[in-house]
Amino acid sequence: NNIMPSKAAAFLLLLSLAMTIFVRGQVHSFDIGLRFQKSVGLYNENGIVVQFNQTQHWVFSATYVSSRFGTAWGTNAIKQDNLFASAAYKIRPTHRLQPFLRANLGYFNADYGPEIFKSLTHSSVIAAFDLGLSYAFKFPIKIIPSFGYNTITGDGKSGAGTLYPVFYQLSVTYNLSKLFAR
């Protein structure tokens, strides 16, 4: 039941290609970038985000973050993967600094390692929300910090024990829209 990084990357690539074809005539921007996420009291999880600004107010995204590219890189920390889709509503879409509210829904899986830990709950649905700011520079880069809350957490027996409730993150994205312009 592990989400392997290659499967997550393939999923994000296929989703981004499908969304690019689907929204080609209506997309305001198509961004790809890195996400750096920290669960308060636990791990750094880093990965990739693909965003589609479908209207002035609505942004849809797919994200894969993992401790494999954060705290667990080269250590014996628990390897955990998060794959989720998001919908964000931008409050001031015509300004460079845009506050937003985002809802996230996806899947979490932790690889606890030795057989002794197999009885612990290692996977969960992700249902989270976060608040943040997006800043669009004059060149095609956006900086997007946010602070969020996972509504589904656990203690290992009932729910995944390493899916902590409070997190913060920073995404840095590059606008690829000109590559798809006609």
Coordinates of C-alpha atoms in Angstrom, one line a residue:
N1 CA 0.0 0.0 0.0
N2 CA 3.0 2.4 -0.2
I3 CA 2.8 5.3 -2.5
M4 CA 6.1 5.1 -4.3
P5 CA 7.7 8.4 -5.4
S6 CA 7.7 7.2 -9.0
K7 CA 4.0 6.4 -9.0
A8 CA 3.2 9.8 -7.5
A9 CA 5.4 11.6 -10.0
A10 CA 3.7 9.7 -12.9
F11 CA 0.2 10.6 -11.4
L12 CA 1.1 14.3 -11.2
L13 CA 2.6 14.3 -14.8
L14 CA -0.5 12.6 -16.2
L15 CA -2.8 14.9 -14.3
S16 CA -1.0 18.0 -15.4
L17 CA -1.0 16.9 -19.1
A18 CA -4.7 16.1 -18.9
M19 CA -5.6 19.4 -17.2
T20 CA -3.4 21.3 -19.7
I21 CA -5.4 19.8 -22.6
F22 CA -8.7 20.2 -20.8
V23 CA -8.2 23.9 -19.8
R24 CA -6.0 25.0 -22.6
G25 CA -8.5 27.6 -23.9
Q26 CA -9.5 29.0 -20.6
V27 CA -6.5 28.7 -18.2
H28 CA -5.1 32.0 -16.9
S29 CA -1.9 30.3 -15.8
F30 CA -0.3 26.9 -15.4
D31 CA 2.3 26.6 -12.7
I32 CA 4.7 23.9 -11.5
G33 CA 7.0 24.1 -8.5
L34 CA 8.4 22.9 -5.3
R35 CA 6.5 22.6 -2.0
F36 CA 8.3 22.6 1.4
Q37 CA 6.0 21.5 4.2
K38 CA 6.5 21.1 7.9
S39 CA 4.2 19.3 10.4
V40 CA 4.4 21.3 13.6
G41 CA 6.2 18.9 16.1
L42 CA 7.2 16.4 13.5
Y43 CA 8.7 16.1 10.0
N44 CA 9.7 18.2 7.0
E45 CA 8.1 16.9 3.9
N46 CA 9.0 18.3 0.5
G47 CA 7.8 17.6 -3.0
I48 CA 6.1 19.0 -6.1
V49 CA 3.0 21.0 -6.8
V50 CA 1.1 21.5 -10.1
Q51 CA -1.4 24.4 -10.2
F52 CA -4.0 25.6 -12.7
N53 CA -5.5 29.1 -12.3
Q54 CA -8.8 28.3 -14.0
T55 CA -10.5 31.6 -13.3
Q56 CA -9.4 34.8 -11.6
H57 CA -10.6 33.4 -8.2
W58 CA -10.2 29.6 -8.5
V59 CA -6.9 27.6 -8.4
F60 CA -6.9 23.8 -8.6
S61 CA -3.7 21.8 -7.8
A62 CA -2.2 18.4 -7.3
T63 CA 0.6 17.9 -4.8
Y64 CA 2.9 15.2 -3.7
V65 CA 5.1 15.7 -0.6
S66 CA 7.1 13.2 1.3
S67 CA 9.4 12.9 4.2
R68 CA 11.6 10.9 1.8
F69 CA 12.7 14.3 0.4
G70 CA 12.8 16.0 3.8
T71 CA 13.5 14.6 7.3
A72 CA 13.8 11.0 6.2
W73 CA 16.4 11.8 3.5
G74 CA 19.5 9.7 4.6
T75 CA 18.0 9.0 8.1
N76 CA 16.0 6.3 9.7
A77 CA 13.0 8.7 10.1
I78 CA 9.6 7.3 9.0
K79 CA 9.0 7.6 5.3
Q80 CA 5.6 9.1 4.7
D81 CA 3.9 10.2 1.5
N82 CA 1.0 12.6 0.9
L83 CA -0.8 12.9 -2.4
F84 CA -3.7 15.3 -2.6
A85 CA -5.8 17.6 -4.8
S86 CA -6.7 21.1 -3.7
A87 CA -9.1 23.9 -4.6
A88 CA -8.2 27.4 -3.5
Y89 CA -10.2 30.6 -3.6
K90 CA -8.2 33.8 -4.1
I91 CA -9.7 36.9 -2.4
R92 CA -7.9 39.7 -4.3
P93 CA -7.1 38.0 -7.7
T94 CA -6.1 41.2 -9.5
H95 CA -3.4 42.2 -7.0
R96 CA 0.2 40.8 -6.7
L97 CA -0.5 39.8 -3.1
Q98 CA -3.5 37.5 -3.0
P99 CA -4.9 36.0 0.2
F100 CA -6.5 32.6 -0.3
L101 CA -8.4 29.8 1.5
R102 CA -7.7 26.3 0.3
A103 CA -9.3 22.9 0.8
N104 CA -7.2 19.7 0.4
L105 CA -8.4 16.1 -0.1
G106 CA -6.1 13.1 -0.6
Y107 CA -4.2 10.1 0.7
F108 CA -1.5 9.7 3.4
N109 CA 0.7 6.6 3.9
A110 CA 3.5 6.0 6.3
D111 CA 6.1 3.2 6.0
Y112 CA 7.0 2.3 9.6
G113 CA 9.6 -0.2 8.6
P114 CA 10.0 -3.4 10.7
E115 CA 7.2 -6.0 11.0
I116 CA 6.6 -5.2 14.6
F117 CA 4.9 -1.9 13.5
K118 CA 2.6 -3.5 10.9
S119 CA -0.4 -3.5 13.3
L120 CA -0.3 0.3 13.5
T121 CA -2.6 2.3 11.2
H122 CA -0.3 3.5 8.4
S123 CA -2.7 5.2 6.0
S124 CA -5.4 7.7 6.0
V125 CA -7.6 10.0 4.0
I126 CA -6.3 13.6 4.1
A127 CA -8.9 16.3 4.7
A128 CA -7.3 19.6 5.4
F129 CA -7.6 23.3 4.9
D130 CA -5.1 26.1 4.9
L131 CA -5.0 29.9 4.7
G132 CA -2.2 31.7 2.9
L133 CA -0.9 34.4 0.7
S134 CA 0.3 34.1 -2.9
Y135 CA 2.7 36.7 -4.2
A136 CA 3.2 36.9 -8.0
F137 CA 6.4 38.7 -9.1
K138 CA 6.7 40.6 -12.4
F139 CA 8.7 37.6 -13.7
P140 CA 7.0 34.2 -13.8
I141 CA 7.6 33.2 -10.2
K142 CA 5.1 32.9 -7.3
I143 CA 5.9 32.6 -3.6
I144 CA 3.0 30.9 -1.7
P145 CA 3.2 30.5 2.1
S146 CA 0.3 29.1 4.1
F147 CA -0.7 27.7 7.5
G148 CA -3.1 24.7 7.7
Y149 CA -4.9 22.1 9.7
N150 CA -5.5 18.4 9.0
T151 CA -9.0 17.5 10.2
I152 CA -8.2 13.7 10.3
T153 CA -5.3 12.7 12.6
G154 CA -4.6 9.7 14.9
D155 CA -2.5 8.0 17.5
G156 CA -1.4 4.9 15.5
K157 CA -4.2 2.7 16.7
S158 CA -7.1 4.8 15.5
G159 CA -5.7 6.8 12.6
A160 CA -2.2 7.3 11.4
G161 CA 0.0 8.3 14.3
T162 CA 2.3 10.5 12.2
L163 CA -0.4 12.6 10.5
Y164 CA -0.2 15.6 12.7
P165 CA -2.9 18.3 12.8
V166 CA -1.0 21.6 12.3
F167 CA 1.3 22.3 9.3
Y168 CA 2.8 25.2 7.5
Q169 CA 4.2 25.2 4.0
L170 CA 5.9 27.3 1.3
S171 CA 5.5 26.7 -2.4
V172 CA 7.6 28.3 -5.1
T173 CA 6.1 28.0 -8.5
Y174 CA 7.1 28.9 -12.1
N175 CA 4.4 29.9 -14.6
L176 CA 4.5 27.7 -17.7
S177 CA 1.5 29.2 -19.5
K178 CA 3.5 30.9 -22.3
L179 CA 4.8 27.4 -23.3
F180 CA 1.1 26.4 -24.0
A181 CA 0.0 29.7 -25.6
R182 CA -1.2 29.5 -29.2

